[in-house]
Coordinates of C-alpha atoms in Angstrom, one line a residue:
Chain A
X3 CA 63.5 -20.9 96.5
X4 CA 65.0 -23.6 99.0
X5 CA 68.4 -25.2 98.3
X6 CA 68.1 -29.0 98.2
X7 CA 70.5 -30.4 100.5
X8 CA 71.1 -34.0 101.8
X9 CA 69.8 -33.1 105.2
X10 CA 66.5 -32.0 103.4
X11 CA 66.6 -34.9 101.6
X12 CA 66.7 -37.3 104.5
X13 CA 64.0 -35.2 106.2
X14 CA 61.8 -35.5 103.0
X15 CA 62.5 -39.3 103.1
X16 CA 61.7 -39.5 106.8
X17 CA 58.3 -37.9 106.2
X18 CA 55.1 -40.0 105.3
X19 CA 54.3 -39.9 101.6
X20 CA 51.0 -38.1 101.6
X21 CA 49.6 -36.7 98.2
X22 CA 47.9 -33.6 98.6
X23 CA 46.7 -33.8 94.9
X24 CA 43.2 -34.8 94.7
X25 CA 42.7 -38.0 93.2
X26 CA 41.7 -38.2 89.6
X27 CA 37.9 -38.5 89.9
X28 CA 36.1 -41.5 88.6
X29 CA 34.4 -40.7 85.5
X30 CA 30.8 -41.1 85.0
X31 CA 27.8 -39.3 85.6
X32 CA 26.8 -37.9 88.9
X33 CA 30.3 -38.1 90.5
X34 CA 31.2 -35.3 92.6
X35 CA 34.0 -33.5 91.6
X36 CA 34.1 -34.8 87.9
X37 CA 35.2 -32.5 85.3
X38 CA 32.6 -30.2 84.5
X39 CA 30.9 -30.9 81.0
X40 CA 32.1 -29.0 78.1
X41 CA 30.0 -25.9 77.7
X42 CA 29.3 -26.1 74.1
X43 CA 27.1 -23.0 73.8
X44 CA 29.6 -21.0 75.8
X45 CA 32.4 -21.9 73.5
X46 CA 30.5 -21.2 70.4
X47 CA 29.6 -17.7 71.8
X48 CA 33.3 -17.1 72.7
X49 CA 34.4 -18.1 69.2
X50 CA 31.9 -15.8 67.9
X51 CA 33.3 -12.9 70.1
X52 CA 36.9 -14.1 69.2
X53 CA 36.0 -13.3 65.2
X54 CA 34.7 -9.7 66.4
X55 CA 38.0 -9.2 68.4
X56 CA 40.1 -10.6 65.8
X57 CA 39.2 -9.2 62.6
X58 CA 39.7 -5.4 63.3
X59 CA 43.2 -6.6 65.2
X60 CA 44.2 -8.3 61.7
X61 CA 42.9 -5.6 59.8
X62 CA 45.1 -2.9 61.6
X63 CA 48.2 -5.5 61.3
X64 CA 47.4 -5.9 57.7
X65 CA 47.0 -2.2 56.7
X66 CA 50.0 -1.2 58.8
X67 CA 52.0 -3.3 55.9
X68 CA 50.1 -2.1 52.9
X69 CA 51.0 0.5 50.5
X70 CA 48.7 3.4 49.9
X71 CA 47.5 2.2 46.4
X72 CA 46.6 -1.3 47.8
X73 CA 44.3 0.2 50.5
X74 CA 42.4 1.8 47.6
X75 CA 42.3 -1.1 45.1
X76 CA 42.5 -4.4 47.3
X77 CA 39.6 -5.6 49.3
X78 CA 39.5 -4.7 53.1
X79 CA 40.5 -8.2 54.3
X80 CA 42.1 -9.8 51.3
X81 CA 46.0 -10.0 51.7
X82 CA 47.5 -7.2 49.5
X83 CA 49.3 -7.8 46.6
X84 CA 52.3 -6.0 47.7
X85 CA 53.6 -6.3 51.5
X86 CA 56.0 -3.2 52.5
X87 CA 57.9 -2.1 55.5
X88 CA 57.8 1.5 54.3
X89 CA 55.0 2.6 56.9
X90 CA 57.5 1.6 59.6
X91 CA 60.4 3.3 58.4
X92 CA 58.5 6.5 58.2
X93 CA 57.3 6.2 61.7
X94 CA 60.7 5.3 63.0
X95 CA 62.1 8.4 61.0
X96 CA 59.7 10.6 62.8
X97 CA 61.7 10.3 66.1
X98 CA 59.8 7.4 67.6
X99 CA 62.4 6.4 69.9
X100 CA 61.7 9.5 72.0
X101 CA 57.9 8.8 72.0
X102 CA 58.3 5.5 73.3
X103 CA 61.0 6.6 76.2
X104 CA 58.3 9.4 77.0
X105 CA 55.2 7.3 77.1
X106 CA 57.3 4.7 79.2
X107 CA 58.3 7.1 81.8
X108 CA 54.9 8.6 82.0
X109 CA 53.2 5.2 82.2
X110 CA 55.6 3.6 84.9
X111 CA 55.4 6.7 87.1
X112 CA 51.5 7.0 86.6
X113 CA 51.1 3.3 87.7
X114 CA 53.1 3.7 90.5
X115 CA 51.5 6.8 92.0
X116 CA 47.9 5.5 91.3
X117 CA 48.9 2.2 92.9
X118 CA 50.5 3.8 96.0
X119 CA 47.7 6.1 96.5
X120 CA 44.5 4.1 95.6
X121 CA 45.1 1.1 97.8
X122 CA 45.5 2.6 101.0
X123 CA 42.7 5.2 100.2
X124 CA 40.2 2.0 99.4
X125 CA 41.5 0.3 102.6
X126 CA 40.2 3.2 104.7
X127 CA 37.3 3.5 102.4
X128 CA 36.1 -0.1 103.4
X129 CA 37.4 -0.9 106.7
X130 CA 37.5 2.7 108.1
X131 CA 35.0 3.6 110.6
X132 CA 34.5 7.5 110.3
X133 CA 31.7 9.3 108.2
X134 CA 34.6 11.4 106.8
X135 CA 36.5 8.3 105.1
X136 CA 33.3 7.2 103.8
X137 CA 32.5 10.7 102.4
X138 CA 35.9 10.5 100.2
X139 CA 34.2 7.9 98.4
X140 CA 31.4 10.0 97.0
X141 CA 34.2 12.6 96.2
X142 CA 36.2 10.0 93.9
X143 CA 32.5 8.9 92.4
X144 CA 32.1 12.6 91.5
X145 CA 35.8 12.3 89.9
X146 CA 34.4 9.6 87.6
X147 CA 32.0 11.7 85.8
X148 CA 34.5 14.6 85.0
X149 CA 35.1 14.6 81.4
X150 CA 38.9 15.5 80.6
X151 CA 38.1 18.1 78.0
X152 CA 35.7 19.8 80.8
X153 CA 38.6 20.7 82.8
X154 CA 41.5 20.9 80.5
X155 CA 41.6 24.6 80.6
X156 CA 41.8 24.8 84.4
X157 CA 44.3 22.2 84.3
X158 CA 46.3 24.1 82.0
X159 CA 46.3 27.1 84.1
X160 CA 47.2 25.3 87.1
X161 CA 50.2 23.4 85.5
X162 CA 51.4 27.0 84.5
X163 CA 51.1 28.2 87.8
X164 CA 53.1 25.4 89.0
X165 CA 55.9 26.1 87.0
X166 CA 55.5 22.5 85.3
X167 CA 54.6 23.6 81.8
X168 CA 56.1 21.5 79.1
X169 CA 57.3 18.8 81.4
X170 CA 56.6 15.0 81.8
X171 CA 55.4 15.9 85.2
X172 CA 52.8 18.0 83.6
X173 CA 51.2 15.0 82.1
X174 CA 52.0 12.5 85.0
X175 CA 50.1 14.3 87.5
X176 CA 46.6 15.1 86.0
X177 CA 46.9 11.6 84.3
X178 CA 47.4 9.9 87.7
X179 CA 44.8 11.9 89.3
X180 CA 42.2 11.2 86.5
X181 CA 42.9 7.3 87.1
X182 CA 42.3 7.6 90.6
X183 CA 38.6 7.2 90.7
X184 CA 38.5 4.3 88.7
X185 CA 41.2 2.7 90.7
X186 CA 39.4 3.4 93.8
X187 CA 36.1 2.0 92.7
X188 CA 37.7 -1.3 91.4
X189 CA 40.0 -1.6 94.5
X190 CA 37.1 -1.0 97.2
X191 CA 34.8 -3.4 95.2
X192 CA 37.9 -6.2 95.4
X193 CA 38.7 -5.0 99.2
X194 CA 34.9 -5.6 100.3
X195 CA 35.1 -9.1 99.6
X196 CA 37.7 -9.6 102.2
X197 CA 35.8 -11.7 104.9
X198 CA 35.0 -9.1 107.8
X199 CA 35.9 -12.0 110.2
X200 CA 39.4 -11.9 109.1
X201 CA 39.7 -8.3 109.7
X202 CA 37.9 -8.4 113.1
X203 CA 40.0 -11.3 114.2
X204 CA 43.0 -9.3 113.5
X205 CA 41.9 -6.4 115.3
X206 CA 40.8 -8.3 118.3
X207 CA 44.1 -9.8 118.5
X208 CA 45.6 -6.4 118.6
X209 CA 46.8 -5.9 115.3
X210 CA 47.4 -2.4 114.4
X211 CA 46.3 -0.9 111.1
X212 CA 49.6 -0.9 109.4
X213 CA 49.9 -4.8 110.0
X214 CA 46.2 -5.4 109.0
X215 CA 47.3 -3.8 105.7
X216 CA 50.4 -5.3 105.4
X217 CA 49.2 -9.0 105.9
X218 CA 45.7 -9.1 105.2
X219 CA 44.7 -6.2 102.6
X220 CA 47.9 -6.6 100.5
X221 CA 48.2 -10.1 99.9
X222 CA 44.4 -10.6 99.2
X223 CA 44.0 -7.5 97.1
X224 CA 46.3 -8.7 94.5
X225 CA 43.6 -9.6 91.6
X226 CA 42.3 -6.1 91.9
X227 CA 45.6 -4.6 92.0
X228 CA 46.7 -6.1 88.6
X229 CA 43.4 -5.1 87.0
X230 CA 44.0 -1.7 88.2
X231 CA 47.7 -1.6 87.3
X232 CA 47.1 -2.7 84.0
X233 CA 44.5 -0.4 83.5
X234 CA 46.0 2.9 84.7
X235 CA 49.2 1.8 82.7
X236 CA 47.4 1.7 79.7
X237 CA 45.4 4.8 80.0
X238 CA 48.6 6.4 80.5
X239 CA 50.3 4.5 77.6
X240 CA 47.5 5.6 75.3
X241 CA 46.6 8.7 77.0
X242 CA 45.8 11.6 74.8
X243 CA 44.7 14.7 76.6
X244 CA 44.8 12.8 79.8
X245 CA 42.9 9.6 80.0
X246 CA 39.2 9.6 81.5
X247 CA 37.7 6.1 81.5
Chain B
X25 CA 33.7 -12.4 119.8
X26 CA 32.2 -13.3 123.3
X27 CA 33.5 -16.7 123.5
X28 CA 37.0 -15.2 123.1
X29 CA 36.1 -13.8 126.5
X30 CA 37.0 -10.4 125.5
X31 CA 34.3 -8.0 125.2
X32 CA 34.7 -4.8 123.5
X33 CA 33.9 -2.0 125.7
X34 CA 32.6 1.4 124.8
X35 CA 34.8 3.0 127.5
X36 CA 38.3 2.3 127.7
X37 CA 38.5 -0.5 130.2
X38 CA 37.6 -3.9 130.0
X39 CA 34.7 -4.9 132.2
X40 CA 34.0 -8.5 131.9
X41 CA 36.9 -11.3 132.0
X42 CA 36.0 -14.7 131.6
X43 CA 38.7 -17.0 133.0
X44 CA 41.3 -17.6 130.2
X45 CA 44.9 -17.9 130.2
X46 CA 46.8 -14.5 131.0
X47 CA 48.6 -14.8 127.6
X48 CA 45.6 -14.0 125.9
X49 CA 44.8 -10.9 127.6
X50 CA 46.2 -8.4 125.3
X51 CA 44.4 -4.9 125.4
X52 CA 41.9 -5.1 122.8
X53 CA 42.3 -1.8 120.9
X54 CA 40.2 -2.1 118.0
X55 CA 41.9 0.0 115.4
X56 CA 40.4 1.1 112.2
X57 CA 42.0 3.0 109.3
X58 CA 41.4 6.5 109.7
X59 CA 41.3 9.3 107.2
X60 CA 45.2 9.7 107.1
X61 CA 45.1 6.4 105.0
X62 CA 42.9 8.1 102.5
X63 CA 44.7 11.7 102.6
X64 CA 47.2 11.4 99.9
X65 CA 44.7 10.2 97.1
X66 CA 41.8 12.8 98.5
X67 CA 44.6 15.5 98.7
X68 CA 45.9 14.9 95.1
X69 CA 42.7 14.3 93.7
X70 CA 41.2 17.7 95.3
X71 CA 44.2 19.4 93.5
X72 CA 43.5 18.2 89.8
X73 CA 40.0 16.9 89.9
X74 CA 38.0 19.2 92.4
X75 CA 39.8 22.6 91.9
X76 CA 39.6 22.5 88.3
X77 CA 35.8 21.7 88.6
X78 CA 35.5 24.7 90.8
X79 CA 37.2 27.0 88.5
X80 CA 35.0 25.7 85.5
X81 CA 32.0 26.5 87.7
X82 CA 33.3 30.0 88.1
X83 CA 34.0 30.3 84.4
X84 CA 30.2 29.3 83.8
X85 CA 29.2 32.9 85.1
X86 CA 31.5 34.6 83.0
X87 CA 32.0 35.5 79.1
X88 CA 35.3 33.9 77.8
X89 CA 36.6 33.5 74.4
X90 CA 39.4 31.3 76.0
X91 CA 42.1 33.7 75.2
X92 CA 41.6 37.1 77.2
X93 CA 40.4 37.6 80.6
X94 CA 36.9 36.0 81.7
X95 CA 34.5 38.9 82.4
X96 CA 32.0 38.3 85.2
X97 CA 28.4 37.9 83.2
X98 CA 26.1 36.8 86.0
X99 CA 23.6 34.1 85.0
X100 CA 23.8 35.0 81.2
X101 CA 25.2 31.8 80.2
X102 CA 22.7 29.7 82.3
X103 CA 19.9 31.4 80.9
X104 CA 20.8 30.3 77.3
X105 CA 20.7 26.9 78.3
X106 CA 16.8 26.2 77.8
X107 CA 16.9 27.9 74.5
X108 CA 19.6 25.7 72.9
X109 CA 18.1 23.0 71.2
X110 CA 21.1 21.3 70.2
X111 CA 21.9 21.2 73.9
X112 CA 18.6 19.3 74.8
X113 CA 18.9 17.0 71.7
X114 CA 22.5 16.1 72.7
X115 CA 21.5 15.4 76.3
X116 CA 18.7 13.0 74.6
X117 CA 21.6 11.3 72.4
X118 CA 23.8 10.9 75.2
X119 CA 21.2 9.2 77.2
X120 CA 20.4 6.8 74.6
X121 CA 24.2 5.9 74.2
X122 CA 24.6 5.3 77.7
X123 CA 21.6 3.1 77.7
X124 CA 22.9 1.3 74.5
X125 CA 26.5 0.8 76.0
X126 CA 25.4 -0.6 79.2
X127 CA 22.9 -3.0 77.3
X128 CA 25.8 -4.1 74.9
X129 CA 28.7 -4.1 77.5
X130 CA 27.3 -5.5 80.9
X131 CA 25.8 -8.7 79.8
X132 CA 28.8 -9.4 77.2
X133 CA 31.6 -8.4 79.5
X134 CA 29.6 -10.6 82.4
X135 CA 29.7 -13.7 80.4
X136 CA 33.0 -13.4 78.9
X137 CA 34.5 -12.8 82.4
X138 CA 33.0 -15.8 84.0
X139 CA 33.5 -17.8 80.9
X140 CA 37.5 -16.7 81.0
X141 CA 37.5 -17.4 84.7
X142 CA 36.4 -20.9 83.8
X143 CA 38.3 -24.2 83.8
X144 CA 38.4 -24.9 80.0
X145 CA 41.4 -25.6 78.0
X146 CA 42.9 -23.0 75.7
X147 CA 41.5 -20.3 77.9
X148 CA 44.7 -18.5 78.6
X149 CA 45.2 -18.1 74.7
X150 CA 41.8 -16.8 74.2
X151 CA 41.6 -14.5 77.0
X152 CA 44.7 -12.8 76.1
X153 CA 43.3 -12.2 72.8
X154 CA 40.1 -11.1 74.3
X155 CA 42.1 -8.5 76.1
X156 CA 44.0 -7.3 73.3
X157 CA 41.6 -4.3 72.2
X158 CA 42.8 -2.7 75.5
X159 CA 46.1 -2.3 74.2
X160 CA 45.2 0.1 71.6
X161 CA 44.4 3.7 72.0
X162 CA 41.0 5.2 71.6
X163 CA 42.3 7.1 68.6
X164 CA 43.8 4.0 66.9
X165 CA 40.4 2.2 67.4
X166 CA 38.3 4.8 66.1
X167 CA 40.3 5.3 62.9
X168 CA 40.4 1.3 62.5
X169 CA 36.8 1.1 62.7
X170 CA 36.0 4.3 60.8
X171 CA 38.0 2.5 57.6
X172 CA 36.2 -0.7 58.3
X173 CA 32.9 0.7 58.4
X174 CA 33.8 2.8 55.2
X175 CA 31.0 2.2 52.8
X176 CA 33.2 2.2 50.0
X177 CA 36.5 0.3 51.0
X178 CA 35.6 -1.1 54.3
X179 CA 34.3 -4.3 55.3
X180 CA 30.8 -2.8 55.7
X181 CA 30.3 -2.8 52.1
X182 CA 30.5 -6.6 51.7
X183 CA 29.0 -7.6 55.4
X184 CA 26.4 -4.8 55.3
X185 CA 23.7 -6.7 53.2
X186 CA 23.8 -9.6 56.0
X187 CA 22.4 -7.3 58.7
X188 CA 20.1 -5.8 56.4
X189 CA 22.3 -2.6 55.4
X190 CA 22.6 -3.2 51.7
X191 CA 24.4 -0.1 51.2
X192 CA 27.1 -0.6 54.2
X193 CA 26.4 3.0 55.2
X194 CA 26.5 2.8 58.9
X195 CA 28.1 5.9 60.0
X196 CA 26.5 8.1 57.4
X197 CA 22.8 7.3 58.2
X198 CA 20.9 9.2 60.8
X199 CA 19.1 6.1 62.4
X200 CA 22.3 3.7 62.3
X201 CA 25.0 6.2 63.4
X202 CA 24.4 6.0 66.9
X203 CA 24.1 2.1 67.1
X204 CA 27.3 1.9 65.1
X205 CA 29.2 4.5 67.7
X206 CA 27.6 2.5 70.4
X207 CA 29.1 -0.7 68.9
X208 CA 32.5 0.7 68.2
X209 CA 32.8 2.1 72.1
X210 CA 31.7 -1.3 73.4
X211 CA 34.3 -3.0 71.4
X212 CA 36.8 -0.8 73.1
X213 CA 35.8 -1.3 76.8
X214 CA 34.1 -4.7 76.8
X215 CA 37.8 -6.2 77.4
X216 CA 38.2 -4.0 80.4
X217 CA 35.2 -4.8 82.0
X218 CA 35.5 -8.5 81.1
X219 CA 38.9 -8.2 83.0
X220 CA 37.1 -7.2 86.2
X221 CA 34.5 -9.8 85.9
X222 CA 37.0 -12.2 85.5
X223 CA 39.1 -11.2 88.8
X224 CA 35.9 -11.3 90.6
X225 CA 34.7 -14.7 89.0
X226 CA 38.1 -16.3 90.2
X227 CA 37.3 -15.3 93.6
X228 CA 34.3 -17.0 94.1
X229 CA 35.1 -20.1 96.3
X230 CA 35.0 -23.3 94.2
X231 CA 33.5 -25.1 97.3
X232 CA 30.0 -23.4 96.5
X233 CA 30.2 -25.0 93.0
X234 CA 30.9 -28.4 94.5
X235 CA 28.1 -28.1 96.9
X236 CA 25.6 -27.0 94.0
X237 CA 26.9 -29.9 92.0
X238 CA 26.1 -32.3 94.7
X239 CA 22.5 -30.6 94.9
X240 CA 22.3 -31.5 91.1
X241 CA 22.5 -28.0 90.0
X242 CA 23.4 -27.6 86.3
X243 CA 25.5 -25.1 84.7
X244 CA 22.9 -22.5 84.1
X245 CA 21.3 -23.0 87.4
X246 CA 24.8 -22.4 89.0
X247 CA 25.4 -19.2 87.1
X248 CA 21.9 -17.8 88.2
X249 CA 22.2 -18.9 91.8
X250 CA 25.9 -18.6 92.6
X251 CA 27.9 -16.8 90.1
X252 CA 25.2 -13.6 89.7
X253 CA 24.8 -13.2 93.3
X254 CA 28.4 -13.3 94.0
X255 CA 29.4 -10.8 91.5
X256 CA 27.0 -8.2 92.6
X257 CA 29.5 -5.8 93.7
X258 CA 31.3 -6.0 90.7
X259 CA 28.3 -5.6 88.5
X260 CA 27.5 -2.3 90.5
X261 CA 31.0 -1.0 89.9
X262 CA 31.3 -2.0 86.8
X263 CA 27.8 -0.4 85.7
X264 CA 29.0 3.0 87.4
X265 CA 32.0 2.8 85.1
X266 CA 29.9 2.2 82.0
X267 CA 27.4 4.4 82.7
X268 CA 29.6 7.4 83.6
X269 CA 32.2 6.4 81.2
X270 CA 29.5 6.9 78.3
X271 CA 28.7 10.2 79.6
X272 CA 32.4 11.1 78.8
X273 CA 33.1 9.8 75.5
X274 CA 34.5 12.1 73.3
X275 CA 37.4 11.3 71.1
X276 CA 35.9 8.1 69.6
X277 CA 32.8 9.9 68.5
X278 CA 34.6 13.1 67.4
X279 CA 36.9 10.8 65.1
X280 CA 34.0 8.3 63.6
X281 CA 31.2 10.9 63.0
X282 CA 32.2 14.3 64.5
X283 CA 28.7 14.4 66.1
X284 CA 27.1 13.7 62.4
X285 CA 25.1 13.1 60.4
X286 CA 23.7 16.5 61.0
X287 CA 23.6 16.1 64.8
X288 CA 22.6 12.4 65.1
X289 CA 25.6 11.5 67.2
X290 CA 26.4 15.0 68.9
X291 CA 26.7 13.7 72.6
X292 CA 26.9 16.3 75.3
X293 CA 30.7 16.4 75.7
X294 CA 30.8 17.0 72.1
X295 CA 28.5 19.6 72.0
X296 CA 30.6 21.4 74.7
X297 CA 33.5 21.1 72.7
X298 CA 31.8 22.6 69.6
X299 CA 30.7 25.3 71.7
X300 CA 33.9 25.9 73.6
X301 CA 36.8 25.3 71.3
X302 CA 35.4 25.7 67.9
X303 CA 33.0 28.6 68.8
X304 CA 35.2 30.1 71.2
X305 CA 32.3 30.5 73.8
X306 CA 34.2 29.1 77.0
X307 CA 31.4 30.6 79.3
X308 CA 28.6 28.6 77.8
X309 CA 30.8 25.5 77.3
X310 CA 31.6 25.6 81.2
X311 CA 27.9 25.4 81.9
X312 CA 27.6 22.3 79.8
X313 CA 30.6 21.0 81.7
X314 CA 29.3 21.7 84.8
X315 CA 25.7 20.1 83.7
X316 CA 27.9 16.9 82.5
X317 CA 29.8 16.6 85.8
X318 CA 26.4 17.1 88.0
X319 CA 24.5 14.5 85.7
X320 CA 27.3 12.1 86.1
X321 CA 27.6 12.4 89.6
X322 CA 24.1 12.1 90.4
X323 CA 23.7 8.9 88.5
X324 CA 26.6 7.2 89.9
X325 CA 25.6 8.2 93.4
X326 CA 22.1 6.7 92.6
X327 CA 23.3 3.8 91.3
X328 CA 25.6 3.4 94.4
X329 CA 22.7 4.4 96.7
X330 CA 19.9 2.2 95.4
X331 CA 22.0 -1.0 95.5
X332 CA 23.1 -0.2 98.9
X333 CA 26.8 -0.5 97.6
X334 CA 27.8 2.4 99.7
X335 CA 27.4 0.3 103.0
X336 CA 30.7 -1.3 102.2
X337 CA 29.8 -4.7 103.5
X338 CA 30.7 -7.7 101.5
X339 CA 28.1 -10.0 100.4
X340 CA 30.5 -12.7 99.6
X341 CA 29.4 -16.3 101.2
X342 CA 30.8 -19.3 102.1
X343 CA 34.4 -18.1 103.0

């Protein structure tokens, strides 16, 4: 955010006025850069999907406001005769604020852990030279295939040995660990699309690995980071045993 | 590289120098990130992912009810596997579910993701709505669909006749339950894969489409010739997640059908759960767990190898 000063204003006045915005393309068939035609088929398909997504969501919202009687007598989607906030009051009475706080802490720390570990690992997997680094990728692929309920007992034993039982850490660590494989699969596929030439050019100019990471990988991996952050966060938020994708 | 006048030597000295300003003569040390970068993730994951699997492997050679101490039993549990008709059946069910899930989720999320990355109006609002199912927990989704698909009170009763199911009984019918389960699971996970495809589709350079436009390629042609090849890596990554994910689906099936009717939707993880936590035979359940991990890993490595994905080179053009 720059502060607009008189000096800046004069400098701006002195600059030639060039618009960098593309001129509005002429309307008409065959003009390059014209607005792409409205894709009717895609629009219809998207609307159809919207219905499929929206109906259950509407249903959840509606049911949360229903009385038990109304659930049994009114139709599934018809607005019920009497709306009530009773269900919400019951949930809040159960100590909902504690649950929310716990979930928030677990989610935030898990997200941070996953991102801080997965991005450097993906960077090494994609741009690293050694076979050992590539082999780690296969290890994480193995991790994708581990069903949570299969390892719940060993994890429980591990947690008790580490004297972490009955703490939030006991949830955070396995949750983060099991979000890692998914995060690494997604991030490696993002990082691979960074043009090799950029990486080569930087290294030839003598940039160290840290510098490449900071100035190339970090800025260019933003979309992937967002996806991974959102997903590992949601996984942690909704986690039941601990999430497995 | 050679036009910069710096040849990258195999040994430590620069052998060829073309006349260039001295300022450009930096030592060309080609650094690549080493294992140290992957170490935190690898170590962390080893402790919580690989070590427990090793423990499960050990448990598969023991007799254990989950409470006392495991007793060494050799290959007893492994010998029991071929005689377990339910296990063989559940492997078949799991394979079917995986196939359905891939067939539903991949095309849908690919198209939705590309569409959501496109330029049309109202896209932001619609995309947000599309991603809403991501916010719900598995349990919430399963319970919602369970009550929507209820033949007595649910939506299924009134809409069933349109899809040829007059009584609206989707989950209680041998032949339909698995399709219903696959549909619910897909409803839950399509948004996630859509998110992946959308992020990837946004990265495709617009210039490619402009060039195609000049060459007179229409929308469908552009999709086939540009979008699909450019999304190749994402399709592979997403497919691995779908396939391996569908091997481990458990919660939603437990809540929707509990493996029923009969054993029509009893997938391998559910069979393991029944054997281990319901039948207190942890040793045999561990055999199934090892099997599950082995199958999942084999499949994901196969997908990755057969597509050349592991070579880690980008196939994005025009940048």
